[in-house]
Structures are given as C-alpha cells and as structure tokens.
Short mmCIF file of C-alpha atoms in Angstrom, two decimals:
data_model
loop_
_atom_site.label_atom_id
_atom_site.label_comp_id
_atom_site.label_asym_id
_atom_site.label_seq_id
_atom_site.Cartn_x
_atom_site.Cartn_y
_atom_site.Cartn_z
CA MET G 1 15.95 -18.47 30.73
CA LEU G 2 13.34 -17.74 28.10
CA ASN G 3 13.98 -15.10 25.49
CA VAL G 4 10.94 -12.88 26.09
CA PRO G 5 10.02 -11.01 22.89
CA SER G 6 9.97 -7.24 23.02
CA GLN G 7 6.87 -5.66 21.52
CA SER G 8 5.87 -2.08 20.89
CA PHE G 9 3.06 -0.80 23.04
CA PRO G 10 0.49 0.39 22.78
CA ALA G 11 -0.07 -2.44 20.34
CA VAL G 12 0.62 -1.60 16.73
CA SER G 13 -3.02 -1.80 15.67
CA SER G 14 -4.37 0.14 18.61
CA GLN G 15 -7.11 2.67 18.00
CA GLN G 16 -9.29 4.76 20.19
CA ARG G 17 -10.76 1.42 20.77
CA VAL G 18 -14.31 0.62 19.88
CA ALA G 19 -15.62 -2.53 21.49
CA PRO G 20 -17.57 -4.59 18.98
CA SER G 21 -21.30 -4.11 19.21
CA GLY G 22 -22.75 -5.88 22.20
CA GLN G 23 -19.49 -6.39 24.06
CA SER G 24 -19.48 -4.63 27.38
CA ARG G 25 -16.48 -2.65 28.51
CA ASN G 26 -17.91 -1.18 31.69
CA LYS G 27 -15.45 -0.47 34.48
CA VAL G 28 -15.97 -1.52 38.09
CA ALA G 29 -15.26 0.43 41.24
CA LEU G 30 -11.91 -0.67 42.65
CA LYS G 31 -11.45 -1.22 46.36
CA PRO G 32 -9.37 1.36 48.26
CA GLY G 33 -5.69 0.61 47.84
CA HIS G 34 -6.11 -1.03 44.44
CA SER G 35 -5.27 1.75 42.00
CA LEU G 36 -2.72 1.48 39.20
CA MET G 37 -0.10 3.05 41.46
CA ASP G 38 -0.88 0.48 44.17
CA TRP G 39 -0.37 -2.30 41.62
CA ILE G 40 2.96 -0.81 40.54
CA ARG G 41 4.07 -0.71 44.18
CA LEU G 42 3.04 -4.34 44.64
CA THR G 43 5.05 -5.47 41.61
CA LYS G 44 8.11 -3.71 43.05
CA SER G 45 7.67 -5.17 46.53
CA GLY G 46 9.57 -8.38 45.77
CA ARG G 47 6.49 -10.56 46.33
CA ASP G 48 6.40 -13.72 44.21
CA LEU G 49 3.40 -13.12 41.91
CA THR G 50 3.90 -16.22 39.74
CA GLY G 51 4.18 -18.91 42.40
CA LEU G 52 7.32 -20.20 40.67
CA ARG G 53 9.93 -18.38 42.80
CA GLY G 54 11.44 -16.58 39.86
CA ARG G 55 11.64 -19.54 37.46
CA LEU G 56 10.35 -19.26 33.89
CA ILE G 57 8.88 -22.40 32.35
CA GLU G 58 7.45 -23.61 29.08
CA VAL G 59 3.71 -24.13 29.45
CA THR G 60 1.81 -26.80 27.57
CA GLU G 61 -1.81 -26.42 26.57
CA GLU G 62 -2.77 -29.09 29.11
CA GLU G 63 -0.92 -27.28 31.92
CA LEU G 64 -2.52 -23.95 31.03
CA LYS G 65 -6.01 -25.47 31.26
CA LYS G 66 -5.39 -26.52 34.87
CA HIS G 67 -4.99 -22.94 36.09
CA ASN G 68 -8.53 -21.68 35.65
CA THR G 69 -9.75 -20.60 39.10
CA ARG G 70 -9.98 -17.26 40.88
CA ASN G 71 -6.94 -17.97 43.07
CA ASP G 72 -4.96 -19.81 40.40
CA CYS G 73 -5.56 -18.04 37.12
CA TRP G 74 -3.15 -18.26 34.20
CA THR G 75 -3.78 -16.83 30.76
CA CYS G 76 -1.84 -16.60 27.52
CA ILE G 77 -1.31 -13.36 25.57
CA ARG G 78 0.64 -13.54 22.31
CA GLY G 79 2.36 -16.77 23.24
CA MET G 80 3.40 -15.69 26.75
CA VAL G 81 1.69 -17.04 29.88
CA TYR G 82 0.92 -14.85 32.91
CA ASN G 83 -0.38 -15.69 36.38
CA VAL G 84 -2.98 -12.93 36.82
CA SER G 85 -4.37 -14.15 40.15
CA ALA G 86 -2.84 -11.26 42.09
CA TYR G 87 -4.13 -8.74 39.53
CA MET G 88 -7.81 -9.69 39.97
CA ASP G 89 -8.63 -6.93 42.47
CA PHE G 90 -6.66 -4.33 40.48
CA HIS G 91 -8.31 -4.89 37.08
CA PRO G 92 -10.60 -1.97 36.11
CA GLY G 93 -12.84 -4.35 34.16
CA GLY G 94 -13.39 -6.55 37.20
CA GLU G 95 -12.68 -10.16 38.10
CA GLU G 96 -15.35 -11.50 35.75
CA GLU G 97 -13.57 -10.11 32.70
CA LEU G 98 -10.24 -11.69 33.63
CA MET G 99 -11.89 -15.03 34.37
CA ARG G 100 -13.20 -15.17 30.79
CA ALA G 101 -9.60 -15.87 29.76
CA ALA G 102 -8.73 -18.22 32.64
CA GLY G 103 -6.75 -21.26 31.50
CA ILE G 104 -6.90 -20.36 27.82
CA ASP G 105 -5.45 -18.00 25.21
CA GLY G 106 -6.90 -14.57 26.03
CA THR G 107 -5.25 -12.68 23.16
CA ASP G 108 -8.46 -12.13 21.20
CA LEU G 109 -10.36 -10.88 24.24
CA PHE G 110 -7.51 -8.58 25.16
CA ASP G 111 -7.33 -7.13 21.65
CA GLN G 112 -11.09 -6.56 21.47
CA VAL G 113 -11.14 -4.40 24.59
CA HIS G 114 -7.84 -2.61 25.27
CA ARG G 115 -5.11 -3.69 22.92
CA TRP G 116 -3.22 -0.44 23.50
CA VAL G 117 -2.60 -1.27 27.18
CA ASN G 118 1.07 -1.90 27.96
CA TYR G 119 0.46 -5.32 29.48
CA GLU G 120 4.11 -6.41 29.19
CA SER G 121 5.13 -3.69 31.60
CA MET G 122 2.14 -4.10 33.93
CA LEU G 123 2.39 -7.91 34.13
CA LYS G 124 6.14 -8.42 33.86
CA GLU G 125 6.33 -9.75 37.45
CA CYS G 126 3.49 -12.18 36.65
CA LEU G 127 5.25 -13.87 33.71
CA VAL G 128 5.16 -17.66 34.02
CA GLY G 129 6.85 -18.41 30.69
CA ARG G 130 6.29 -19.17 27.04
CA MET G 131 3.70 -21.49 25.54
CA ALA G 132 5.26 -24.75 24.43
CA VAL G 133 2.96 -24.75 21.40
CA LYS G 134 1.93 -21.99 19.00
CA ALA G 135 -0.54 -19.62 20.60
CA SER G 136 -2.94 -20.13 17.69
CA SER G 137 -3.38 -23.78 18.64
CA VAL G 138 -4.49 -22.94 22.16
CA ILE G 139 -8.22 -22.79 22.85
CA LYS G 140 -9.41 -19.27 22.06
CA ALA G 141 -11.52 -17.31 24.50
CA GLN G 142 -14.96 -16.45 23.10
CA PRO G 143 -17.00 -13.40 24.06
CA VAL G 144 -19.74 -14.18 26.55
CA LYS G 145 -23.19 -13.55 25.08
CA LYS G 146 -25.46 -11.86 27.59
CA GLU G 147 -29.22 -11.93 27.37
CA SER G 148 -29.44 -8.24 28.19
CA ALA G 149 -27.53 -5.50 29.91
CA GLN G 150 -28.52 -2.36 31.74
CA VAL G 151 -26.87 1.03 31.56
CA ASN G 152 -28.24 4.07 33.41
CA GLY G 153 -31.18 1.91 34.44
CA LEU G 154 -32.24 1.20 30.85
CA THR G 155 -32.23 -2.18 29.21
CA LEU G 156 -30.13 -2.49 26.08
CA PRO G 157 -31.62 -4.24 23.06
CA PRO G 158 -30.07 -7.64 22.32
CA PRO G 159 -26.72 -7.12 20.58
CA ALA G 160 -26.28 -8.01 16.97
CA PRO G 161 -24.34 -11.24 16.34
CA VAL G 162 -20.59 -10.69 16.23
CA PRO G 163 -19.35 -11.80 12.80
CA ALA G 164 -16.58 -14.30 12.55
CA VAL G 165 -13.16 -12.76 12.20
CA PRO G 166 -12.14 -13.23 8.56
CA GLY G 167 -8.72 -14.33 7.47
CA THR G 168 -6.03 -11.80 6.77
CA ALA G 169 -7.13 -9.68 3.83
CA PRO G 170 -4.72 -9.52 0.91
CA LEU G 171 -2.61 -6.44 0.40
CA PRO G 172 -3.53 -4.12 -2.48
CA PRO G 173 -2.28 -5.21 -5.91
CA LYS G 174 1.33 -4.39 -6.67
CA ASP G 175 0.49 -1.66 -9.17
CA ALA G 176 -1.40 0.22 -6.42
CA ARG G 177 1.67 0.29 -4.22
CA PRO G 178 3.24 3.74 -3.72
CA ARG G 179 6.72 4.32 -5.06
CA TYR G 180 9.39 6.93 -4.51
CA ASP G 181 12.21 8.68 -6.36
CA TRP G 182 14.82 11.25 -5.40
CA PHE G 183 16.89 13.96 -6.99
CA GLN G 184 19.34 16.58 -5.75
CA THR G 185 20.92 19.95 -6.35
CA ASP G 186 24.15 21.16 -4.79
CA ALA G 187 22.16 22.59 -1.87
CA THR G 188 19.16 20.27 -1.47
CA VAL G 189 18.09 16.66 -1.57
CA ASN G 190 14.50 16.00 -2.66
CA ILE G 191 12.41 12.89 -2.10
CA VAL G 192 9.20 12.41 -4.08
CA VAL G 193 6.48 9.90 -3.14
CA TYR G 194 3.88 8.92 -5.73
CA THR G 195 0.90 7.56 -3.79
CA LYS G 196 -1.14 6.69 -6.92
CA ARG G 197 -4.32 8.06 -5.38
CA LYS G 198 -5.90 11.36 -4.37
CA ILE G 199 -4.73 12.52 -0.96
CA PRO G 200 -6.01 15.16 1.53
CA LYS G 201 -5.00 18.75 0.82
CA PRO G 202 -3.14 19.19 4.14
CA GLY G 203 -1.18 16.04 3.31
CA CYS G 204 -0.87 12.66 4.93
CA ALA G 205 2.87 12.46 5.66
CA VAL G 206 4.53 12.25 9.07
CA VAL G 207 8.18 13.28 8.88
CA ASP G 208 10.82 12.79 11.57
CA LEU G 209 14.34 14.01 10.84
CA ARG G 210 16.76 13.64 13.71
CA GLY G 211 20.48 12.93 13.97
CA GLY G 212 20.81 12.27 10.25
CA VAL G 213 18.02 9.66 10.29
CA LEU G 214 14.97 10.35 8.13
CA ARG G 215 11.67 8.59 8.75
CA LEU G 216 8.87 9.44 6.31
CA GLU G 217 5.54 7.70 6.86
CA VAL G 218 2.64 8.28 4.48
CA LEU G 219 -0.80 7.39 5.87
CA LEU G 220 -3.17 6.22 3.14
CA GLY G 221 -6.50 5.19 4.65
CA LYS G 222 -5.87 1.94 6.48
CA MET G 223 -2.43 1.55 4.90
CA SER G 224 0.99 2.91 5.82
CA TYR G 225 3.92 3.49 3.46
CA LEU G 226 7.30 3.99 5.15
CA LEU G 227 10.64 5.31 3.91
CA HIS G 228 13.50 5.11 6.40
CA TRP G 229 17.16 6.04 5.85
CA ARG G 230 20.30 7.06 7.59
CA LEU G 231 21.20 9.87 5.22
CA SER G 232 24.60 9.74 3.57
CA ASP G 233 25.68 13.22 4.74
CA GLU G 234 24.72 15.95 7.19
CA VAL G 235 21.56 18.01 6.62
CA GLU G 236 19.86 20.94 8.31
CA GLU G 237 16.92 20.35 10.67
CA GLY G 238 14.51 22.42 8.63
CA PHE G 239 12.72 21.04 5.57
CA SER G 240 9.65 21.71 3.46
CA ILE G 241 6.81 19.51 2.23
CA HIS G 242 4.78 20.13 -0.90
CA THR G 243 1.61 18.14 -1.57
CA ALA G 244 -0.20 17.78 -4.89
CA SER G 245 -3.54 16.47 -3.66
CA LEU G 246 -5.24 15.55 -6.93
CA VAL G 247 -2.31 13.59 -8.35
CA GLY G 248 -1.26 12.09 -5.01
CA LYS G 249 2.29 13.42 -5.01
CA ILE G 250 4.35 14.38 -1.93
CA GLN G 251 7.72 16.10 -2.22
CA LEU G 252 10.07 16.51 0.73
CA SER G 253 12.95 18.98 0.31
CA ILE G 254 15.87 18.97 2.76
CA ARG G 255 18.79 21.40 2.78
CA LYS G 256 22.30 19.97 2.86
CA THR G 257 24.73 21.28 5.47
CA VAL G 258 27.54 21.30 2.90
CA LYS G 259 26.90 22.00 -0.77
CA ALA G 260 28.04 18.90 -2.60
CA LYS G 261 26.76 16.06 -4.74
CA TRP G 262 25.78 12.86 -2.97
CA THR G 263 26.58 9.51 -4.57
CA HIS G 264 23.60 7.89 -2.85
CA LEU G 265 20.72 8.96 -0.62
CA GLY G 266 21.64 6.91 2.41
CA GLN G 267 21.59 3.55 4.17
CA PRO G 268 18.12 1.94 4.31
CA LEU G 269 16.98 1.19 7.87
CA GLN G 270 14.33 -1.06 9.41
CA SER G 271 11.08 -1.42 7.41
CA HIS G 272 12.31 0.88 4.65
CA ASP G 273 10.09 1.02 1.54
CA SER G 274 7.39 -1.07 3.20
CA PHE G 275 3.66 -0.86 2.54
CA VAL G 276 1.55 -2.49 5.26
CA ARG G 277 -1.68 -2.00 7.14
CA SER G 278 -1.34 0.80 9.66
CA LYS G 279 -2.41 -1.53 12.47
CA ASP G 280 0.57 -3.76 11.70
CA ARG G 281 3.08 -0.92 11.92
CA ASP G 282 4.91 -0.37 15.20
CA LEU G 283 4.07 2.98 16.75
CA PHE G 284 6.83 5.56 16.59
CA TYR G 285 7.18 8.12 19.38
CA ARG G 286 8.89 11.50 19.41
CA GLU G 287 9.66 13.68 22.46
CA CYS G 288 7.47 16.78 22.57
CA THR G 289 7.70 19.75 24.92
CA LEU G 290 4.92 21.22 27.06
CA VAL G 291 4.73 24.91 26.13
CA SER G 292 1.46 25.99 27.77
CA LYS G 293 -1.50 24.83 29.85
CA LYS G 294 -4.84 26.66 29.75
CA ASP G 295 -7.86 26.06 31.99
CA VAL G 296 -11.14 25.16 30.30
CA THR G 297 -13.10 24.14 33.42
CA ARG G 298 -12.07 23.55 37.04
CA ASP G 299 -10.57 20.14 36.19
CA THR G 300 -10.10 20.19 32.40
CA HIS G 301 -7.17 21.89 30.67
CA ILE G 302 -5.74 22.32 27.19
CA PHE G 303 -2.15 21.10 27.14
CA CYS G 304 -0.12 22.49 24.24
CA MET G 305 2.70 20.14 23.21
CA ARG G 306 5.30 21.34 20.71
CA LEU G 307 6.74 18.90 18.21
CA PRO G 308 10.54 18.74 17.93
CA PRO G 309 12.09 20.91 15.17
CA GLY G 310 12.73 17.88 12.95
CA THR G 311 9.14 16.64 13.03
CA ARG G 312 6.20 17.60 10.84
CA MET G 313 2.93 15.87 11.66
CA HIS G 314 -0.68 16.52 10.76
CA VAL G 315 -3.29 14.65 12.80
CA PRO G 316 -6.37 14.10 10.61
CA VAL G 317 -9.83 14.97 11.92
CA GLY G 318 -11.21 12.13 14.02
CA ARG G 319 -7.81 10.57 14.69
CA HIS G 320 -5.96 10.46 18.00
CA VAL G 321 -2.42 10.14 19.32
CA TYR G 322 -0.95 8.19 22.22
CA LEU G 323 0.88 9.83 25.09
CA LYS G 324 3.51 7.73 26.84
CA ALA G 325 5.25 8.41 30.14
CA SER G 326 7.38 6.42 32.55
CA ILE G 327 5.69 6.48 35.95
CA GLU G 328 7.65 4.81 38.75
CA GLY G 329 9.56 2.75 36.20
CA ASN G 330 6.53 1.58 34.20
CA ASP G 331 5.50 2.85 30.77
CA VAL G 332 1.91 4.12 30.94
CA VAL G 333 0.16 4.91 27.65
CA LYS G 334 -3.14 6.70 27.02
CA PRO G 335 -4.96 7.86 23.84
CA TYR G 336 -6.13 11.46 23.40
CA THR G 337 -7.76 13.28 20.50
CA PRO G 338 -6.16 16.61 19.51
CA VAL G 339 -8.32 19.71 19.35
CA GLN G 340 -7.57 23.18 18.01
CA GLU G 341 -6.61 26.03 20.29
CA THR G 342 -10.12 27.45 19.97
CA LEU G 343 -13.35 25.95 18.71
CA MET G 344 -13.40 27.99 15.50
CA PRO G 345 -9.94 29.39 14.65
CA SER G 346 -9.85 32.70 12.82
CA THR G 347 -7.84 31.27 9.92
CA HIS G 348 -9.73 29.42 7.22
CA SER G 349 -7.51 26.36 7.24
CA THR G 350 -9.25 23.75 9.34
CA GLU G 351 -6.62 21.10 8.86
CA GLU G 352 -3.19 22.57 9.43
CA MET G 353 -2.01 21.78 12.94
CA GLY G 354 1.35 23.57 12.67
CA SER G 355 4.10 22.62 15.11
CA ASP G 356 1.82 22.43 18.15
CA ILE G 357 -0.61 19.75 19.28
CA PHE G 358 -3.44 20.83 21.59
CA LEU G 359 -4.95 18.21 23.90
CA MET G 360 -8.06 18.85 26.02
CA ILE G 361 -7.67 16.54 29.03
CA LYS G 362 -9.69 16.13 32.21
CA VAL G 363 -7.58 15.57 35.33
CA TYR G 364 -9.12 12.93 37.60
CA PRO G 365 -8.39 12.88 41.37
CA ASN G 366 -7.32 9.22 41.22
CA GLY G 367 -6.09 9.21 37.61
CA THR G 368 -2.47 8.10 37.64
CA PHE G 369 -1.72 9.37 34.15
CA THR G 370 -3.71 12.60 34.27
CA GLN G 371 -2.23 13.49 37.65
CA TYR G 372 1.21 12.96 36.12
CA LEU G 373 0.30 15.23 33.20
CA ASN G 374 -0.99 17.89 35.56
CA SER G 375 2.32 17.83 37.46
CA LEU G 376 4.38 18.65 34.37
CA HIS G 377 6.03 22.05 34.21
CA ILE G 378 6.43 24.23 31.12
CA GLY G 379 9.45 22.88 29.26
CA ASP G 380 9.00 19.27 30.41
CA SER G 381 8.84 16.58 27.73
CA LEU G 382 6.41 13.80 26.90
CA SER G 383 6.38 11.07 24.24
CA ILE G 384 3.70 11.35 21.54
CA SER G 385 2.88 8.82 18.82
CA GLY G 386 1.77 9.44 15.27
CA PRO G 387 -1.92 9.60 14.27
CA GLU G 388 -4.05 6.54 15.01
CA GLY G 389 -7.67 5.51 14.64
CA PRO G 390 -10.18 4.22 12.08
CA PHE G 391 -12.10 7.42 11.33
CA SER G 392 -12.05 8.48 7.69
CA LEU G 393 -13.36 11.61 6.01
CA ARG G 394 -14.95 9.27 3.47
CA LEU G 395 -17.69 8.76 6.07
CA LEU G 396 -18.72 12.37 5.41
CA ARG G 397 -19.04 11.96 1.66
CA ASP G 398 -22.41 13.38 0.51
CA VAL G 399 -23.64 13.67 4.14
CA THR G 400 -26.33 16.34 4.50
CA HIS G 401 -27.19 15.97 8.20
CA LEU G 402 -24.47 15.44 10.83
CA TYR G 403 -25.52 14.53 14.38
CA LEU G 404 -23.01 14.60 17.25
CA LEU G 405 -23.74 12.93 20.60
CA ALA G 406 -21.04 13.57 23.19
CA ALA G 407 -20.63 13.11 26.94
CA GLY G 408 -17.92 14.89 28.94
CA THR G 409 -14.52 14.85 27.27
CA GLY G 410 -16.08 12.69 24.57
CA PHE G 411 -16.57 16.12 23.02
CA THR G 412 -12.91 16.25 21.93
CA PRO G 413 -13.21 14.36 18.60
CA MET G 414 -16.37 16.35 17.87
CA ALA G 415 -14.63 19.74 18.12
CA ARG G 416 -12.57 19.54 14.92
CA LEU G 417 -15.29 17.54 13.18
CA LEU G 418 -17.75 20.33 13.92
CA HIS G 419 -15.31 22.94 12.61
CA LEU G 420 -14.71 20.95 9.42
CA ALA G 421 -18.44 20.50 8.78
CA LEU G 422 -19.24 24.20 9.10
CA GLN G 423 -16.19 25.56 7.32
CA ASP G 424 -15.33 23.16 4.51
CA LEU G 425 -18.23 20.79 3.79
CA ALA G 426 -20.88 22.65 1.83
CA SER G 427 -22.93 19.48 1.38
CA ILE G 428 -23.78 19.42 5.11
CA ARG G 429 -26.99 21.40 5.55
CA LYS G 430 -27.46 20.79 9.27
CA THR G 431 -25.09 19.94 12.14
CA LYS G 432 -26.55 19.24 15.59
CA LEU G 433 -24.74 18.57 18.87
CA MET G 434 -26.32 17.09 21.98
CA PHE G 435 -23.79 17.49 24.79
CA PHE G 436 -24.24 15.52 28.04
CA ASN G 437 -22.56 16.58 31.31
CA ARG G 438 -23.10 16.23 35.03
CA GLN G 439 -23.20 19.91 36.03
CA GLU G 440 -23.29 23.25 34.29
CA SER G 441 -19.66 23.97 35.23
CA ASP G 442 -18.55 20.80 33.40
CA ILE G 443 -19.63 22.00 29.94
CA LEU G 444 -16.55 22.40 27.75
CA TRP G 445 -16.35 25.48 25.51
CA ARG G 446 -19.93 26.39 26.34
CA ALA G 447 -19.61 30.07 25.43
CA GLU G 448 -17.96 29.24 22.10
CA LEU G 449 -20.65 26.69 21.24
CA GLU G 450 -23.46 29.13 22.06
CA GLN G 451 -21.77 31.87 20.05
CA LEU G 452 -21.35 29.55 17.08
CA CYS G 453 -25.00 28.53 17.31
CA ALA G 454 -26.06 32.18 17.27
CA HIS G 455 -23.97 33.02 14.20
CA ASP G 456 -24.48 29.93 12.02
CA GLU G 457 -28.03 28.81 11.31
CA ARG G 458 -26.79 25.41 10.15
CA PHE G 459 -25.66 24.55 13.71
CA GLN G 460 -27.73 23.69 16.77
CA VAL G 461 -26.54 22.69 20.23
CA GLU G 462 -28.44 21.33 23.20
CA PHE G 463 -26.93 20.77 26.65
CA VAL G 464 -28.20 17.97 28.90
CA LEU G 465 -27.28 17.79 32.61
CA SER G 466 -27.65 14.73 34.84
CA GLU G 467 -27.08 16.67 38.11
CA PRO G 468 -28.36 20.19 37.39
CA SER G 469 -28.90 22.96 39.91
CA ASP G 470 -32.38 24.31 40.58
CA LEU G 471 -31.59 27.27 38.33
CA TRP G 472 -30.96 25.11 35.25
CA THR G 473 -33.68 25.63 32.62
CA GLY G 474 -32.34 23.25 29.98
CA ARG G 475 -32.89 19.55 29.43
CA ARG G 476 -32.23 17.22 32.36
CA GLY G 477 -31.47 13.52 32.69
CA ARG G 478 -29.50 10.92 30.76
CA VAL G 479 -29.63 9.77 27.18
CA ASP G 480 -32.84 7.95 26.32
CA ALA G 481 -35.00 7.07 23.35
CA SER G 482 -37.33 10.06 23.67
CA MET G 483 -34.41 12.51 23.57
CA LEU G 484 -33.02 10.95 20.43
CA LYS G 485 -36.40 10.82 18.73
CA ASP G 486 -36.62 14.60 19.06
CA PHE G 487 -32.98 15.09 18.11
CA LEU G 488 -32.62 12.84 15.05
CA ASP G 489 -34.71 14.04 12.16
CA LYS G 490 -34.15 12.40 8.79
CA PRO G 491 -35.62 14.29 5.81
CA GLU G 492 -36.40 12.22 2.73
CA ASP G 493 -33.63 13.65 0.58
CA SER G 494 -31.00 13.47 3.35
CA LYS G 495 -27.93 11.38 4.04
CA CYS G 496 -27.22 11.19 7.76
CA LEU G 497 -24.20 10.40 9.90
CA VAL G 498 -24.36 10.07 13.69
CA CYS G 499 -21.10 10.29 15.67
CA VAL G 500 -21.02 9.18 19.31
CA CYS G 501 -18.31 9.57 21.95
CA GLY G 502 -18.18 9.40 25.73
CA PRO G 503 -17.68 6.89 28.55
CA THR G 504 -18.08 3.30 27.44
CA GLY G 505 -21.51 2.78 28.98
CA PHE G 506 -22.83 5.98 27.40
CA THR G 507 -21.46 5.09 23.97
CA GLU G 508 -22.78 1.53 23.95
CA LEU G 509 -26.25 2.57 25.10
CA THR G 510 -26.42 5.53 22.73
CA VAL G 511 -25.40 3.49 19.69
CA GLN G 512 -28.13 0.95 20.45
CA LEU G 513 -30.72 3.70 20.95
CA VAL G 514 -29.71 5.38 17.68
CA LYS G 515 -30.23 2.08 15.88
CA LEU G 516 -33.72 1.90 17.37
CA GLN G 517 -34.43 5.20 15.59
CA GLY G 518 -33.93 3.39 12.28
CA LEU G 519 -30.33 4.31 11.47
CA SER G 520 -28.04 1.64 10.07
CA ASP G 521 -24.50 0.66 11.09
CA GLU G 522 -23.19 2.59 8.08
CA GLU G 523 -24.81 5.77 9.42
CA ILE G 524 -23.18 5.51 12.86
CA HIS G 525 -19.58 6.01 13.97
CA ALA G 526 -18.57 5.50 17.60
CA PHE G 527 -15.34 6.95 18.96
CA GLN G 528 -14.23 4.98 22.00
CA GLY G 529 -11.12 4.74 24.13
#
C-alpha cells in the first residue's frame, strides 16, 4: 500500500486565481446528471474508477505515457497518478482541458487554472498510485497556444507570449527577516514582533488563540512570518494588539489566568519562527459562526460570519478568504472576497473589519456550495481561511485615476477598494465604475452607488445591462472597445489603474480590450477566481 501524502487544500499558494494572459479558463455546459454532487455520488457508488480493482501501483514515466486517450486517460499531479477517464464528462473546463494533461505530468496546468481545488478529495477514488520517478522528471504539460479566441462574439487579440517560469527566487536577506521578543508582568505576557518595515495602520497580523495554543501570522506583502507556541500556562481568551505602523512593530498582550511569573513562553510548534512566501504556507482554518443573512437581490445575500473569540483577523482590501465545508463527506472549498456591511460605513475607518466578516454571495440554482451556504441556519458554523491573494495597496501608490470594471458579483473586490479610494486616498482625483449585469434587478447596491455618485463629484458610475427591459434607458450590451474608449480617459498628468473582475470570459476579454486602449500590464489588475 502506498503512503499517500496529505496536503492542505486549497493549495498553499492559492489566490483568487488569475489565469496567465492568453490562457482560457472558460467553463462548458455540463450534461444533465453531471454536476459536482453527481460526481460525489458516483465516487461513493463502489464503481472501480481506476481499472485496477482497488490496487495501488507505482507508475513509470513510460507507463504513464501509454494512457493518453479519452477512454484511458491518466495524469500526474504532484507525484500522484490519477485515472481521470470517468471524470471527463464532469469537468467544468471540458474534456479538451483534461486531455491537455493526458499521459503526462499535469501539475503545472492544474496550478495555472485552479490550484485551490481540492483534487485529492474529488479524485481519491481515481488514484492509480505514485510515480516511480520524481514528478519533475516527467514530461511537463505546456499550455496550448491558440490562434485566436472569441468571447461574447468578439475576437480576442493574440495573447502575449507567456514568459518562462523562473527558478525559485531567493528569500530576502537575513537582516530583513522579522524577529520577535517577549516580556511579562505578573498579569500579562507580551509578544513583540519587529517587522523591519513600514506596515499598514490597521495591522497585518492574524492571531488565533485557542486551547492554550497561540498562532500569530504576520503578512508582509508576499511573505509570511509565523510564531506558533503551546503556551506554558493558562491564559484568558481575550487579548489586545497594538501596531506601530511607521516603525513596523506589533505587540500582542495576553492576560494570564493566574498571576505568576513564567519561566518560559511555551513549547514551539510546527513552523514556529518561520519566514516564507505566503504561497508556500499551508492555509489555516478557523470555525466561524453564521450570525445573520441579509438579502441584496433576489438571489444574492450578505452572509455575516463571526470569528471565534480567540481570533483577530483583518482582511486587507483586495484580498479574499476561502470557505470550506464538508458536503456528503467531501471537502469543498471556494474563494470569496469580504465586503463591508454597507458600501460606505458611517465610521471613518475603512480598514477595521472587527470580529465579523461580511461575504456577498450569489446563490446559484445548481451551485453545490452556494446551495449549501444558503441552507445554513443562524448559529451554524463554517471554516474560513486567513487572507489570500496577490493584490497590494502599493498598486495604488500615486494613482490619480482609478477605473473599475465589474460584472455581477465581480463587484465584491471593488466595493472596499471604492470606499478606500474615496475616503483615504487623496491622490485619487477620479474613480469610475462601469458595472455590467444581465437585468436591472441584478445590480448590487444600486441605490448606494447612485447615492454615492450624487454626493461625491470624484465618483462616477455607469450601469450596463445585457438583457434590459424596454423601460431601461441606460447603456445596453456587453463590454466592447467603444464602451471602454468612452470610459477610459487618461489626462497627461495622470497615473491610471484599471481593476477588472467578473466571470472568466468577461475578465479575459476586458483585459485585452483595455490593453488596446494603450494601457500597460502595470496599469491593469485582474481579480479572478
């Protein structure tokens, strides 16, 4: 029996994934009876999905190459080989996408598109065995270059060449590595982290204190610094965090249950005092409680999840979290971007999320995960990860004109970004939102957006409907070059940033059309998931 490695999913480097420029991620319409739930039922039916009658084998490179047809398709992901033949009709990306990895190592292709997917759980009944050689020596799948592609009836410009993946970049020099110290009084124990760099005012620490175990993760751009102890004595659940932004200092103060001097802070646990890239850090989940659900439209709701008492977590603007739930015995994981309870909160602080996380989520009729979410009752729990994603506020440095292009629930990362731009970033002279939806009733926070537009001359919003009623007097259609030409103005003394988010096809087309307007890669950020 092979010793199958256990990995943390969604994958440790998962983001609200952006497919590299030119790589299509369009979904296909699945046949009736081929939903995720149907696949889960099939895997539990007892049917032999590997063709090996329950045996696990070691697979050589030569053997893997033989299984490269539609009805006999093996692929390797992170050194483990799966027979994905039975999964062909269930794959949202279609048979063609799976066949790109037929008979070869598909790890790179998998990571480019949906690395956060819990494939170990979904394909556990398809496991053939382990590669007999290192996965890196197996032939690597290469992205298929297409001459052109069409989205919404429009032809995309040829994609830019995909650069070669560089080798692993070196870690920052040792003197740039954060360090920590601790001190105590009879009543408190205090941990101080010196990040050696300026940090955001609301802080960048995620603290989990539960059962005497303290996990303190400091998010520093693309890097993660982790402190992890089993504390030497009992402490109270409550704690306080003080951040000195300019000097990069974070102090965590915890109250002792019994007033006494400790001889040591505690027993170091896994990955203690480690400084690694955030994408290489295993995701850590905590159980949150559903405390309210508020309707936004007929099928979109704001779910308010409350963090446990021993957790303090700020989700930076533009970042997302992962929700994880066990559905019929399988872990299903999805990314969602937090919003605030209202578009423009009455308090001045744009950053502080408090103890609650608000998620604006559309419930789809055939969406396994969203239907599960919608079935939760007040008081039910759900697992939530820490902040993820590549967006950085450095992108907004010196920006004078911010353009937001959103479709449907692709509006969610724009909501807090819009608030930040109008409340805290004086350098931004103009913020414009073009919001695409099918029907008038689908527009999220329409009244709030119109009210904001009326009260702040620096903000403009335009709604575009693809299936409007006869009474609609606004713009109609889908994103195209003429719309963006009118929307994107670039004064001579300006610095522009265009943010795009929506369904994959919308995002890919829009990014290409924005580039045709003369904006560079550095002036465009695409949120995708």
